[in-house]
Amino acid sequence: MSTQQPYQSHGSPELPDQSLESDTDIVMVDRAEPPRCQGRPGSLNPPRKESGFGRSGSAPKGSLREVIDQHGKGQQRFGTGSGTTKILVDSASQSVSIEVGSPRTRSTSPKKGLMGRPTSPSTAIDNTLEAQADTGPSPNVSCQDLRTIYLGEKERWIKCESELKARIDELEALRSQAPSEEFQELQKMLEEERGSRKKAENELSQRNIELEDIRKRWKQAASELNKLRAQGQGFYQITDRYLIDLATQLRYNIRNFAIQYFGGDIRQKVKMEKTGYLKKYMQLTTPGSNGYEVYLHSPTKCPSIVQAFLWRILVGEIFDEFRWAGNASDHVWNLCSILRPKHQSKADPGSCPNPEAERKYQMWSATTTGLILDAVNMEEGSEVCKHREEHKSAVLERIRRVIDPVLRFYDDGYDQELLRILDDALTLDRELSRQVARVFWVFGGKETQIKFDSTTMELEKGEKPSEANQEVLLVVAPAMKKRGKSAGEDFKTENMLLQMEVSCEPV
C-alpha cells in the first residue's frame, strides 16, 4: 500500500498564472483524502480561525500555483463569499481541478445566517460549470476563461430580459389604447349577428314546438281513422259498370254537340287566334304539326277535332282538379300535389313504379273527399255552388274563343250544351274521387305517330279498318283505365274500362 505524499507544487499540473478577483472564494480540496469535518457538524468548512481568512476578507493575490503551494492540500475558503472557486488537489495523482460555484449571499434574517441563494440571473451557466467541474475541465481552461464565459452568458441573459421587458411594455401600451373605429364596427356587427342568431334559434324552437303539435294531432287523426276502419266503416263503393256508363254518356253528349254545331261546310276560311287554350290543348290533338287547322276547315272531320279538343280540356281542367268542391278545390288540390306520389302525373298517368305508395295516397284521397262532401254545402246558392259556376263560365269562355271562329251553326242551346258537358264531367270526377281505385285517362304514347290496336282502340263511328297496322291520325276520345280495387287493394293490376276512340282516315 502506498503512503500518501504531501502535496508538492512541482508535481502538480501546469496551471495558468492568473490572479483572482477579490470577490471570489477559492476552496482547495484534496480528493486523495476524505474531507475532515473541522467546523460545525455536517459542514465541510473549517473554522475561520484555522483558515486565516475571514468571510469579509479578500482572496490572496497571485497565481493559482502560488496559492496551491502556499496552502497545500486540504480545504480552504477565500474571498468575500460572493463567489466560490474550488481548487481540487489530488495528491495521489498530482492533479488539480477547478470548480467555480454560485455566489452566496447573506440573509437579512439573523436566524438564517449565510444562505446559498444564487444571485445570477441564470442558473444554467452555473450548472454547466459545475458539471464541468465534476468531470474535470481541460487543463488549458483558466479561471479567467470561465469568468469570461459566465459574464458573456450573463450579458446575453440581461439583453434577452431587456428585450422581453420592452415587448411587454409595448403590448401593455397597445392594450391601454382605445379600440379603433374598425374594431368598434366589427364589435357592433358581432353583437348584431349574435342577436340575429338568438332570434333565429328562438324562431326555430317555436317552429319545432308547432311541428311537434302537428305531429301529435296527425297521429291522433290517424288513430281515429284506424278505429273507424276497425269498426267496419268501408270506403265508397262504385262498380265498374257505373263508371263506364257515366263516361259513355259523356262521350255521347260531346259527340252530339260537335256534330250539331260543327258539321258541314264553313262559310269562309278563318285564321285561328293563338289563345292559351289553343296552344295548350288544340295543338296537342295533332302533335308536331298544324294539322288541326286542316281538320277545323274540313266539313266532315271538324266534329272529330272538336271532340278531341274538348276531351283534352276536360282531362286538363276538370278531372283530378276537385272543381266540384267549389272554393275549397284550390286547397284540396294543393294538398294533393304535395302528397301525390312523385311518379304520378297527368302527362304519364299509367306509370306506377310504387303500387304501395299509390294505394296509400288513393285511400287518403277517398277519405278526404268523403269528409269534404259531408262538410261542404253543395246546395244551390251556397258559396261552393257560386264558385263552381264561376269556374264553369271561365272555362266556357276560353273554349268559345278557340272554336267559335269555325262554328257552322249557332242557336240558344249552344252555351247550354257546353255547360251540360262541363256539369257531366264534374259529376264524373266527383264519383272518381270518392272511390279508392285509381282511374285515369290515356291519349296514347308520347310519340307523334301510333299504330291502331284493336285490343285498346276502336275506330270512330263511320270508319272501317282498311289495312293492318294503319296509323292513328287523331285520338277523338281517350281510353279510361283503372288500377286497383274499390276496397283498396291490387294496385299492381290495370283494367281497361273504356277503349280509346281514334280516327285513321286522312282529311
Short mmCIF file of C-alpha atoms in Angstrom, two decimals:
data_model
loop_
_atom_site.label_atom_id
_atom_site.label_comp_id
_atom_site.label_asym_id
_atom_site.label_seq_id
_atom_site.Cartn_x
_atom_site.Cartn_y
_atom_site.Cartn_z
CA MET A 1 0.00 0.00 0.00
CA SER A 2 1.40 3.35 -0.98
CA THR A 3 1.81 6.07 1.54
CA GLN A 4 0.06 9.35 0.87
CA GLN A 5 2.57 12.02 -0.01
CA PRO A 6 2.17 15.67 0.82
CA TYR A 7 1.34 17.94 -2.00
CA GLN A 8 4.34 19.19 -3.96
CA SER A 9 3.94 22.21 -6.17
CA HIS A 10 6.41 20.95 -8.76
CA GLY A 11 4.39 17.72 -9.14
CA SER A 12 1.08 19.40 -9.93
CA PRO A 13 -0.13 20.03 -13.46
CA GLU A 14 0.71 23.27 -15.06
CA LEU A 15 -1.83 25.93 -14.11
CA PRO A 16 -2.18 29.28 -15.74
CA ASP A 17 -0.64 32.12 -13.85
CA GLN A 18 -3.86 34.02 -13.26
CA SER A 19 -4.72 36.45 -10.49
CA LEU A 20 -8.11 36.16 -8.80
CA GLU A 21 -10.66 38.86 -8.22
CA SER A 22 -11.26 39.88 -4.62
CA ASP A 23 -14.95 38.85 -4.78
CA THR A 24 -14.16 35.18 -5.49
CA ASP A 25 -13.86 32.39 -2.93
CA ILE A 26 -11.26 29.72 -3.50
CA VAL A 27 -11.71 26.34 -1.88
CA MET A 28 -8.92 23.83 -2.02
CA VAL A 29 -9.84 20.21 -1.58
CA ASP A 30 -7.56 17.24 -1.70
CA ARG A 31 -9.51 14.47 -3.41
CA ALA A 32 -6.97 11.88 -2.24
CA GLU A 33 -8.25 12.17 1.31
CA PRO A 34 -11.77 12.36 2.59
CA PRO A 35 -12.76 15.75 3.87
CA ARG A 36 -12.41 16.33 7.58
CA CYS A 37 -15.19 18.00 9.48
CA GLN A 38 -13.41 20.66 11.49
CA GLY A 39 -16.31 23.04 11.83
CA ARG A 40 -19.84 22.52 12.98
CA PRO A 41 -21.39 19.07 12.43
CA GLY A 42 -22.33 18.31 8.85
CA SER A 43 -20.10 21.06 7.45
CA LEU A 44 -17.04 20.69 5.27
CA ASN A 45 -15.89 24.21 6.04
CA PRO A 46 -13.08 24.57 8.56
CA PRO A 47 -13.31 27.09 11.34
CA ARG A 48 -12.47 30.56 10.33
CA LYS A 49 -9.61 30.82 12.76
CA GLU A 50 -7.74 27.97 11.03
CA SER A 51 -8.20 29.30 7.51
CA GLY A 52 -6.59 32.57 8.20
CA PHE A 53 -9.20 34.40 6.21
CA GLY A 54 -12.46 35.82 7.39
CA ARG A 55 -15.62 35.90 5.44
CA SER A 56 -15.17 39.55 4.90
CA GLY A 57 -11.58 39.12 3.95
CA SER A 58 -10.17 39.23 0.47
CA ALA A 59 -8.62 36.50 -1.61
CA PRO A 60 -4.85 36.39 -1.74
CA LYS A 61 -3.21 37.92 -4.75
CA GLY A 62 -1.00 35.90 -7.02
CA SER A 63 -1.21 32.95 -9.33
CA LEU A 64 -3.13 29.81 -8.67
CA ARG A 65 0.12 27.90 -8.36
CA GLU A 66 1.27 30.18 -5.56
CA VAL A 67 -2.00 29.68 -3.74
CA ILE A 68 -1.67 25.93 -4.02
CA ASP A 69 1.94 25.97 -2.93
CA GLN A 70 1.13 28.21 -0.01
CA HIS A 71 -1.81 26.26 1.39
CA GLY A 72 -1.15 22.70 0.24
CA LYS A 73 -3.76 20.07 0.39
CA GLY A 74 -6.97 20.25 2.32
CA GLN A 75 -9.87 22.62 2.06
CA GLN A 76 -9.59 26.37 2.36
CA ARG A 77 -12.08 29.16 1.53
CA PHE A 78 -11.02 32.54 0.23
CA GLY A 79 -12.87 35.69 -0.77
CA THR A 80 -15.82 37.68 0.49
CA GLY A 81 -18.44 34.97 0.00
CA SER A 82 -19.98 36.49 -3.08
CA GLY A 83 -18.43 33.74 -5.22
CA THR A 84 -16.68 30.42 -4.60
CA THR A 85 -13.88 28.86 -6.62
CA LYS A 86 -12.82 25.35 -5.60
CA ILE A 87 -9.33 24.13 -6.43
CA LEU A 88 -9.38 20.35 -6.07
CA VAL A 89 -5.95 18.88 -5.48
CA ASP A 90 -5.39 15.14 -5.79
CA SER A 91 -2.02 14.48 -4.19
CA ALA A 92 -2.03 10.87 -5.25
CA SER A 93 -2.38 11.56 -8.95
CA GLN A 94 -0.86 15.02 -8.65
CA SER A 95 -3.85 16.56 -10.49
CA VAL A 96 -5.67 19.80 -9.98
CA SER A 97 -9.32 20.62 -10.86
CA ILE A 98 -11.10 23.94 -10.64
CA GLU A 99 -14.78 24.44 -9.73
CA VAL A 100 -16.49 27.79 -10.00
CA GLY A 101 -19.55 27.87 -7.73
CA SER A 102 -22.51 30.14 -7.31
CA PRO A 103 -22.20 33.27 -5.20
CA ARG A 104 -23.53 33.20 -1.71
CA THR A 105 -25.49 35.95 -0.07
CA ARG A 106 -26.26 36.76 3.49
CA SER A 107 -29.84 36.56 4.63
CA THR A 108 -31.37 39.55 6.30
CA SER A 109 -32.77 37.24 8.95
CA PRO A 110 -30.46 36.91 11.99
CA LYS A 111 -31.54 33.31 12.46
CA LYS A 112 -30.66 32.02 9.00
CA GLY A 113 -27.10 33.28 8.59
CA LEU A 114 -25.49 32.56 5.24
CA MET A 115 -27.80 31.27 2.54
CA GLY A 116 -26.73 29.54 -0.64
CA ARG A 117 -29.17 31.52 -2.81
CA PRO A 118 -27.81 32.15 -6.33
CA THR A 119 -27.77 35.79 -7.38
CA SER A 120 -27.01 35.00 -11.02
CA PRO A 121 -29.86 35.79 -13.44
CA SER A 122 -29.42 32.35 -14.96
CA THR A 123 -28.57 29.13 -13.21
CA ALA A 124 -27.93 27.36 -16.49
CA ILE A 125 -24.30 28.58 -16.70
CA ASP A 126 -23.71 27.60 -13.05
CA ASN A 127 -25.00 24.09 -13.67
CA THR A 128 -22.85 23.82 -16.76
CA LEU A 129 -19.73 24.90 -14.91
CA GLU A 130 -20.49 22.56 -12.03
CA ALA A 131 -20.88 19.71 -14.49
CA GLN A 132 -17.53 20.61 -15.98
CA ALA A 133 -16.02 20.67 -12.52
CA ASP A 134 -17.30 17.15 -11.79
CA THR A 135 -15.79 15.71 -14.94
CA GLY A 136 -12.72 17.87 -14.72
CA PRO A 137 -12.12 20.81 -17.06
CA SER A 138 -9.43 20.93 -19.63
CA PRO A 139 -6.08 21.96 -18.22
CA ASN A 140 -5.98 24.78 -20.74
CA VAL A 141 -9.13 26.44 -19.29
CA SER A 142 -8.28 29.17 -16.82
CA CYS A 143 -10.46 30.91 -14.28
CA GLN A 144 -10.41 33.99 -16.44
CA ASP A 145 -11.80 31.98 -19.39
CA LEU A 146 -14.56 30.59 -17.23
CA ARG A 147 -15.36 34.02 -15.92
CA THR A 148 -15.45 35.39 -19.46
CA ILE A 149 -17.92 32.68 -20.49
CA TYR A 150 -20.01 33.36 -17.41
CA LEU A 151 -20.09 37.11 -18.00
CA GLY A 152 -20.97 36.59 -21.68
CA GLU A 153 -23.88 34.36 -20.81
CA LYS A 154 -24.97 36.80 -18.16
CA GLU A 155 -24.84 39.70 -20.61
CA ARG A 156 -26.85 37.76 -23.16
CA TRP A 157 -29.41 36.88 -20.50
CA ILE A 158 -29.71 40.51 -19.44
CA LYS A 159 -30.15 41.55 -23.08
CA CYS A 160 -32.87 38.96 -23.64
CA GLU A 161 -34.58 40.01 -20.43
CA SER A 162 -34.43 43.64 -21.56
CA GLU A 163 -35.97 42.80 -24.95
CA LEU A 164 -38.78 40.85 -23.32
CA LYS A 165 -39.47 43.70 -20.93
CA ALA A 166 -39.58 46.16 -23.85
CA ARG A 167 -42.00 43.89 -25.69
CA ILE A 168 -44.21 43.60 -22.60
CA ASP A 169 -44.23 47.39 -22.26
CA GLU A 170 -45.20 47.69 -25.94
CA LEU A 171 -48.08 45.23 -25.54
CA GLU A 172 -49.26 47.00 -22.40
CA ALA A 173 -49.25 50.29 -24.32
CA LEU A 174 -51.33 48.76 -27.11
CA ARG A 175 -53.68 47.30 -24.56
CA SER A 176 -54.21 50.67 -22.89
CA GLN A 177 -55.05 52.38 -26.19
CA ALA A 178 -58.71 52.93 -27.13
CA PRO A 179 -60.09 50.50 -29.78
CA SER A 180 -60.12 51.74 -33.36
CA GLU A 181 -63.28 52.61 -35.28
CA GLU A 182 -62.90 49.50 -37.41
CA PHE A 183 -62.67 47.35 -34.29
CA GLN A 184 -65.73 49.04 -32.82
CA GLU A 185 -67.62 48.46 -36.08
CA LEU A 186 -66.66 44.79 -36.08
CA GLN A 187 -67.69 44.53 -32.44
CA LYS A 188 -71.05 46.07 -33.30
CA MET A 189 -71.54 43.68 -36.22
CA LEU A 190 -70.67 40.77 -33.95
CA GLU A 191 -73.30 41.83 -31.43
CA GLU A 192 -75.88 42.17 -34.21
CA GLU A 193 -75.04 38.70 -35.51
CA ARG A 194 -75.37 37.29 -32.02
CA GLY A 195 -78.77 38.93 -31.70
CA SER A 196 -79.88 37.58 -35.09
CA ARG A 197 -78.68 34.13 -34.19
CA LYS A 198 -80.52 34.23 -30.88
CA LYS A 199 -83.69 35.34 -32.66
CA ALA A 200 -83.34 32.58 -35.27
CA GLU A 201 -82.82 29.99 -32.54
CA ASN A 202 -85.97 31.18 -30.78
CA GLU A 203 -87.96 31.01 -34.02
CA LEU A 204 -86.61 27.54 -34.76
CA SER A 205 -87.57 26.41 -31.29
CA GLN A 206 -91.09 27.78 -31.80
CA ARG A 207 -91.37 26.03 -35.19
CA ASN A 208 -90.25 22.77 -33.63
CA ILE A 209 -92.94 23.12 -30.99
CA GLU A 210 -95.57 23.76 -33.67
CA LEU A 211 -94.29 20.83 -35.73
CA GLU A 212 -94.47 18.54 -32.74
CA ASP A 213 -98.04 19.69 -32.10
CA ILE A 214 -98.98 18.97 -35.73
CA ARG A 215 -97.43 15.54 -35.49
CA LYS A 216 -99.41 14.77 -32.37
CA ARG A 217 -102.66 15.86 -34.00
CA TRP A 218 -101.85 13.91 -37.14
CA LYS A 219 -101.20 10.78 -35.09
CA GLN A 220 -104.48 11.35 -33.26
CA ALA A 221 -106.37 11.71 -36.55
CA ALA A 222 -104.70 8.58 -37.92
CA SER A 223 -105.62 6.71 -34.77
CA GLU A 224 -109.25 7.78 -35.08
CA LEU A 225 -109.28 6.76 -38.73
CA ASN A 226 -107.93 3.33 -37.83
CA LYS A 227 -110.66 2.99 -35.22
CA LEU A 228 -113.31 3.80 -37.81
CA ARG A 229 -111.86 1.21 -40.14
CA ALA A 230 -111.79 -1.34 -37.35
CA GLN A 231 -115.46 -0.66 -36.68
CA GLY A 232 -116.25 -1.79 -40.21
CA GLN A 233 -116.77 1.54 -41.95
CA GLY A 234 -115.61 0.91 -45.53
CA PHE A 235 -114.91 3.16 -48.48
CA TYR A 236 -117.37 4.40 -51.04
CA GLN A 237 -118.12 1.53 -53.40
CA ILE A 238 -118.54 2.13 -57.15
CA THR A 239 -118.96 -0.60 -59.72
CA ASP A 240 -117.07 -0.60 -63.00
CA ARG A 241 -120.38 -0.66 -64.86
CA TYR A 242 -121.45 2.55 -63.20
CA LEU A 243 -118.21 4.33 -64.19
CA ILE A 244 -118.43 3.04 -67.76
CA ASP A 245 -121.99 4.32 -68.09
CA LEU A 246 -121.03 7.79 -66.86
CA ALA A 247 -118.05 8.01 -69.24
CA THR A 248 -120.05 6.66 -72.18
CA GLN A 249 -122.81 9.22 -71.58
CA LEU A 250 -120.21 11.99 -71.55
CA ARG A 251 -118.77 10.77 -74.84
CA TYR A 252 -122.21 10.72 -76.36
CA ASN A 253 -123.00 14.29 -75.30
CA ILE A 254 -119.69 15.59 -76.65
CA ARG A 255 -120.16 13.79 -79.97
CA ASN A 256 -123.68 15.14 -80.45
CA PHE A 257 -122.57 18.69 -79.61
CA ALA A 258 -119.69 18.56 -82.11
CA ILE A 259 -121.78 17.11 -84.94
CA GLN A 260 -124.67 19.52 -84.35
CA TYR A 261 -122.67 22.75 -84.36
CA PHE A 262 -119.50 21.93 -86.38
CA GLY A 263 -120.62 19.57 -89.12
CA GLY A 264 -120.79 20.82 -92.73
CA ASP A 265 -119.05 23.42 -94.82
CA ILE A 266 -117.50 26.50 -93.28
CA ARG A 267 -118.71 29.82 -94.64
CA GLN A 268 -115.23 31.29 -95.02
CA LYS A 269 -111.69 30.35 -94.15
CA VAL A 270 -110.55 31.97 -90.92
CA LYS A 271 -107.23 32.43 -89.17
CA MET A 272 -107.17 30.95 -85.68
CA GLU A 273 -106.35 33.24 -82.76
CA LYS A 274 -103.34 31.97 -80.79
CA THR A 275 -105.02 31.77 -77.40
CA GLY A 276 -103.78 29.89 -74.37
CA TYR A 277 -106.25 27.02 -74.80
CA LEU A 278 -105.35 26.68 -78.48
CA LYS A 279 -101.65 26.27 -77.70
CA LYS A 280 -102.20 24.11 -74.65
CA TYR A 281 -104.95 21.80 -75.88
CA MET A 282 -105.78 22.21 -79.59
CA GLN A 283 -102.20 21.77 -80.78
CA LEU A 284 -101.92 18.55 -78.75
CA THR A 285 -104.60 16.95 -80.93
CA THR A 286 -102.13 16.85 -83.85
CA PRO A 287 -98.75 16.90 -82.11
CA GLY A 288 -95.78 18.11 -84.08
CA SER A 289 -97.75 19.95 -86.77
CA ASN A 290 -100.52 22.46 -87.51
CA GLY A 291 -102.74 19.73 -88.93
CA TYR A 292 -105.52 20.80 -86.60
CA GLU A 293 -106.21 23.77 -88.92
CA VAL A 294 -106.97 21.39 -91.79
CA TYR A 295 -109.34 19.44 -89.55
CA LEU A 296 -111.11 22.63 -88.41
CA HIS A 297 -111.83 23.66 -92.02
CA SER A 298 -112.93 20.16 -93.10
CA PRO A 299 -116.72 19.65 -93.49
CA THR A 300 -116.51 16.03 -92.30
CA LYS A 301 -113.60 15.97 -89.82
CA CYS A 302 -114.22 19.23 -87.95
CA PRO A 303 -116.55 17.47 -85.41
CA SER A 304 -113.77 14.94 -84.72
CA ILE A 305 -111.16 17.60 -83.92
CA VAL A 306 -113.68 19.48 -81.74
CA GLN A 307 -114.34 16.30 -79.73
CA ALA A 308 -110.61 15.72 -79.30
CA PHE A 309 -110.17 19.34 -78.18
CA LEU A 310 -113.00 19.15 -75.60
CA TRP A 311 -111.65 15.90 -74.13
CA ARG A 312 -108.21 17.45 -73.72
CA ILE A 313 -109.77 20.35 -71.80
CA LEU A 314 -111.79 18.07 -69.52
CA VAL A 315 -108.74 15.98 -68.60
CA GLY A 316 -106.60 19.08 -68.06
CA GLU A 317 -109.09 21.39 -66.31
CA ILE A 318 -111.75 19.17 -64.66
CA PHE A 319 -110.57 15.65 -63.84
CA ASP A 320 -108.36 15.33 -60.73
CA GLU A 321 -108.81 19.04 -60.05
CA PHE A 322 -111.57 18.79 -57.40
CA ARG A 323 -113.54 21.60 -59.08
CA TRP A 324 -116.76 20.08 -57.75
CA ALA A 325 -115.65 21.30 -54.26
CA GLY A 326 -116.06 24.95 -55.25
CA ASN A 327 -113.88 27.39 -53.32
CA ALA A 328 -112.28 24.50 -51.40
CA SER A 329 -110.88 22.99 -54.59
CA ASP A 330 -107.68 25.03 -54.59
CA HIS A 331 -106.80 23.96 -51.05
CA VAL A 332 -107.52 20.30 -51.74
CA TRP A 333 -105.55 20.41 -54.99
CA ASN A 334 -102.51 21.98 -53.29
CA LEU A 335 -102.58 19.33 -50.60
CA CYS A 336 -102.90 16.56 -53.18
CA SER A 337 -100.00 17.94 -55.21
CA ILE A 338 -97.82 17.60 -52.10
CA LEU A 339 -98.97 14.13 -51.05
CA ARG A 340 -99.39 12.58 -54.50
CA PRO A 341 -96.62 10.04 -55.27
CA LYS A 342 -93.87 11.66 -57.31
CA HIS A 343 -94.24 9.22 -60.19
CA GLN A 344 -97.90 10.14 -60.69
CA SER A 345 -98.53 12.85 -63.26
CA LYS A 346 -101.12 13.72 -65.83
CA ALA A 347 -98.51 13.57 -68.56
CA ASP A 348 -97.91 9.88 -67.86
CA PRO A 349 -100.71 8.58 -65.61
CA GLY A 350 -100.06 4.95 -66.48
CA SER A 351 -96.69 4.77 -64.74
CA CYS A 352 -96.75 3.04 -61.36
CA PRO A 353 -93.31 2.07 -60.02
CA ASN A 354 -94.59 2.05 -56.42
CA PRO A 355 -98.05 0.47 -56.06
CA GLU A 356 -97.98 0.67 -52.27
CA ALA A 357 -97.40 4.44 -52.29
CA GLU A 358 -100.23 4.86 -54.79
CA ARG A 359 -102.55 2.72 -52.66
CA LYS A 360 -101.91 4.85 -49.56
CA TYR A 361 -102.47 8.06 -51.48
CA GLN A 362 -105.72 6.83 -53.05
CA MET A 363 -107.06 5.74 -49.67
CA TRP A 364 -106.25 9.16 -48.21
CA SER A 365 -107.79 10.93 -51.21
CA ALA A 366 -111.01 8.91 -50.99
CA THR A 367 -111.29 9.57 -47.25
CA THR A 368 -110.64 13.31 -47.71
CA THR A 369 -113.24 13.51 -50.46
CA GLY A 370 -115.82 11.91 -48.20
CA LEU A 371 -115.04 14.37 -45.40
CA ILE A 372 -115.35 17.34 -47.76
CA LEU A 373 -118.65 16.16 -49.17
CA ASP A 374 -120.00 15.76 -45.64
CA ALA A 375 -118.78 19.18 -44.51
CA VAL A 376 -119.41 21.36 -47.58
CA ASN A 377 -122.83 22.66 -48.55
CA MET A 378 -123.39 21.74 -52.20
CA GLU A 379 -126.91 23.17 -52.49
CA GLU A 380 -127.90 25.88 -54.95
CA GLY A 381 -126.98 29.36 -53.77
CA SER A 382 -124.15 28.22 -51.49
CA GLU A 383 -120.65 29.63 -51.75
CA VAL A 384 -119.40 26.33 -53.14
CA CYS A 385 -122.04 26.38 -55.86
CA LYS A 386 -121.27 30.01 -56.77
CA HIS A 387 -117.55 29.30 -57.07
CA ARG A 388 -118.21 26.23 -59.21
CA GLU A 389 -120.45 28.21 -61.57
CA GLU A 390 -117.83 30.93 -61.91
CA HIS A 391 -115.21 28.37 -62.89
CA LYS A 392 -117.55 26.79 -65.44
CA SER A 393 -118.23 30.19 -67.01
CA ALA A 394 -114.49 30.93 -67.27
CA VAL A 395 -113.78 27.59 -68.98
CA LEU A 396 -116.75 28.09 -71.32
CA GLU A 397 -115.45 31.49 -72.42
CA ARG A 398 -111.95 30.12 -73.16
CA ILE A 399 -113.42 27.22 -75.16
CA ARG A 400 -115.53 29.52 -77.30
CA ARG A 401 -112.58 31.76 -78.14
CA VAL A 402 -110.97 28.77 -79.85
CA ILE A 403 -113.88 27.05 -81.64
CA ASP A 404 -116.34 29.88 -82.32
CA PRO A 405 -114.45 31.09 -85.44
CA VAL A 406 -115.14 27.71 -87.14
CA LEU A 407 -118.74 27.41 -85.88
CA ARG A 408 -121.12 26.14 -88.61
CA PHE A 409 -124.39 26.67 -86.79
CA TYR A 410 -125.43 28.62 -83.71
CA ASP A 411 -128.58 28.78 -81.57
CA ASP A 412 -129.57 29.45 -77.96
CA GLY A 413 -128.75 25.88 -76.94
CA TYR A 414 -125.07 26.25 -77.87
CA ASP A 415 -123.91 27.52 -74.47
CA GLN A 416 -126.30 25.24 -72.60
CA GLU A 417 -124.88 22.16 -74.32
CA LEU A 418 -121.35 23.18 -73.42
CA LEU A 419 -122.32 23.82 -69.80
CA ARG A 420 -124.06 20.45 -69.68
CA ILE A 421 -120.84 18.77 -70.82
CA LEU A 422 -118.92 20.54 -68.06
CA ASP A 423 -121.52 19.52 -65.45
CA ASP A 424 -121.32 15.87 -66.52
CA ALA A 425 -117.53 15.99 -66.27
CA LEU A 426 -117.68 17.49 -62.75
CA THR A 427 -120.10 14.76 -61.63
CA LEU A 428 -117.87 12.03 -63.06
CA ASP A 429 -114.79 13.49 -61.36
CA ARG A 430 -116.59 13.63 -58.01
CA GLU A 431 -117.53 9.96 -58.26
CA LEU A 432 -114.00 9.00 -59.27
CA SER A 433 -112.58 10.92 -56.29
CA ARG A 434 -114.82 9.15 -53.77
CA GLN A 435 -113.61 5.63 -54.51
CA VAL A 436 -110.18 4.19 -53.73
CA ALA A 437 -109.29 2.74 -57.13
CA ARG A 438 -107.15 4.89 -59.41
CA VAL A 439 -108.96 5.84 -62.65
CA PHE A 440 -107.01 7.71 -65.33
CA TRP A 441 -107.28 8.74 -68.98
CA VAL A 442 -104.91 7.70 -71.78
CA PHE A 443 -104.47 9.54 -75.09
CA GLY A 444 -101.68 7.34 -76.35
CA GLY A 445 -97.92 7.42 -76.09
CA LYS A 446 -95.66 10.41 -76.35
CA GLU A 447 -94.80 9.51 -79.91
CA THR A 448 -96.24 11.66 -82.69
CA GLN A 449 -97.35 8.51 -84.52
CA ILE A 450 -99.11 5.47 -83.03
CA LYS A 451 -100.46 2.35 -84.69
CA PHE A 452 -104.01 1.15 -84.46
CA ASP A 453 -104.50 -1.63 -81.87
CA SER A 454 -107.91 -3.24 -81.81
CA THR A 455 -107.38 -4.51 -78.24
CA THR A 456 -107.13 -1.00 -76.81
CA MET A 457 -108.73 1.17 -79.54
CA GLU A 458 -111.91 1.48 -81.53
CA LEU A 459 -112.48 3.41 -84.73
CA GLU A 460 -114.67 6.47 -84.83
CA LYS A 461 -118.26 5.93 -85.89
CA GLY A 462 -118.45 5.52 -89.65
CA GLU A 463 -114.86 4.38 -90.17
CA LYS A 464 -113.82 0.87 -91.15
CA PRO A 465 -110.38 -0.71 -90.82
CA SER A 466 -108.64 -0.60 -94.20
CA GLU A 467 -105.34 -2.37 -93.51
CA ALA A 468 -103.30 -3.86 -90.74
CA ASN A 469 -101.06 -1.59 -88.65
CA GLN A 470 -102.67 1.53 -90.00
CA GLU A 471 -101.59 4.81 -88.49
CA VAL A 472 -103.74 6.65 -85.99
CA LEU A 473 -104.14 10.25 -87.15
CA LEU A 474 -106.40 11.60 -84.39
CA VAL A 475 -107.39 10.50 -80.87
CA VAL A 476 -111.04 11.53 -80.71
CA ALA A 477 -111.62 10.37 -77.09
CA PRO A 478 -109.16 8.94 -74.55
CA ALA A 479 -109.26 5.47 -73.06
CA MET A 480 -110.36 5.04 -69.45
CA LYS A 481 -108.26 2.68 -67.31
CA LYS A 482 -108.49 1.57 -63.72
CA ARG A 483 -105.78 0.41 -61.33
CA GLY A 484 -106.63 -1.21 -58.00
CA LYS A 485 -109.98 -2.10 -56.49
CA SER A 486 -112.58 -0.15 -54.55
CA ALA A 487 -111.61 -2.00 -51.38
CA GLY A 488 -108.07 -0.56 -51.57
CA GLU A 489 -106.06 -3.50 -52.89
CA ASP A 490 -104.43 -4.97 -56.01
CA PHE A 491 -102.80 -1.77 -57.31
CA LYS A 492 -100.41 -3.76 -59.47
CA THR A 493 -103.14 -4.65 -61.98
CA GLU A 494 -104.64 -2.38 -64.66
CA ASN A 495 -108.03 -2.91 -66.29
CA MET A 496 -109.37 -1.29 -69.44
CA LEU A 497 -112.81 0.18 -68.73
CA LEU A 498 -113.32 2.09 -71.97
CA GLN A 499 -111.31 1.82 -75.17
CA MET A 500 -109.71 4.77 -76.92
CA GLU A 501 -111.72 6.20 -79.84
CA VAL A 502 -109.47 7.09 -82.79
CA SER A 503 -109.61 8.16 -86.42
CA CYS A 504 -107.33 6.68 -89.07
CA GLU A 505 -108.86 8.31 -92.17
CA PRO A 506 -106.99 11.26 -93.64
CA VAL A 507 -108.73 14.58 -94.13
#
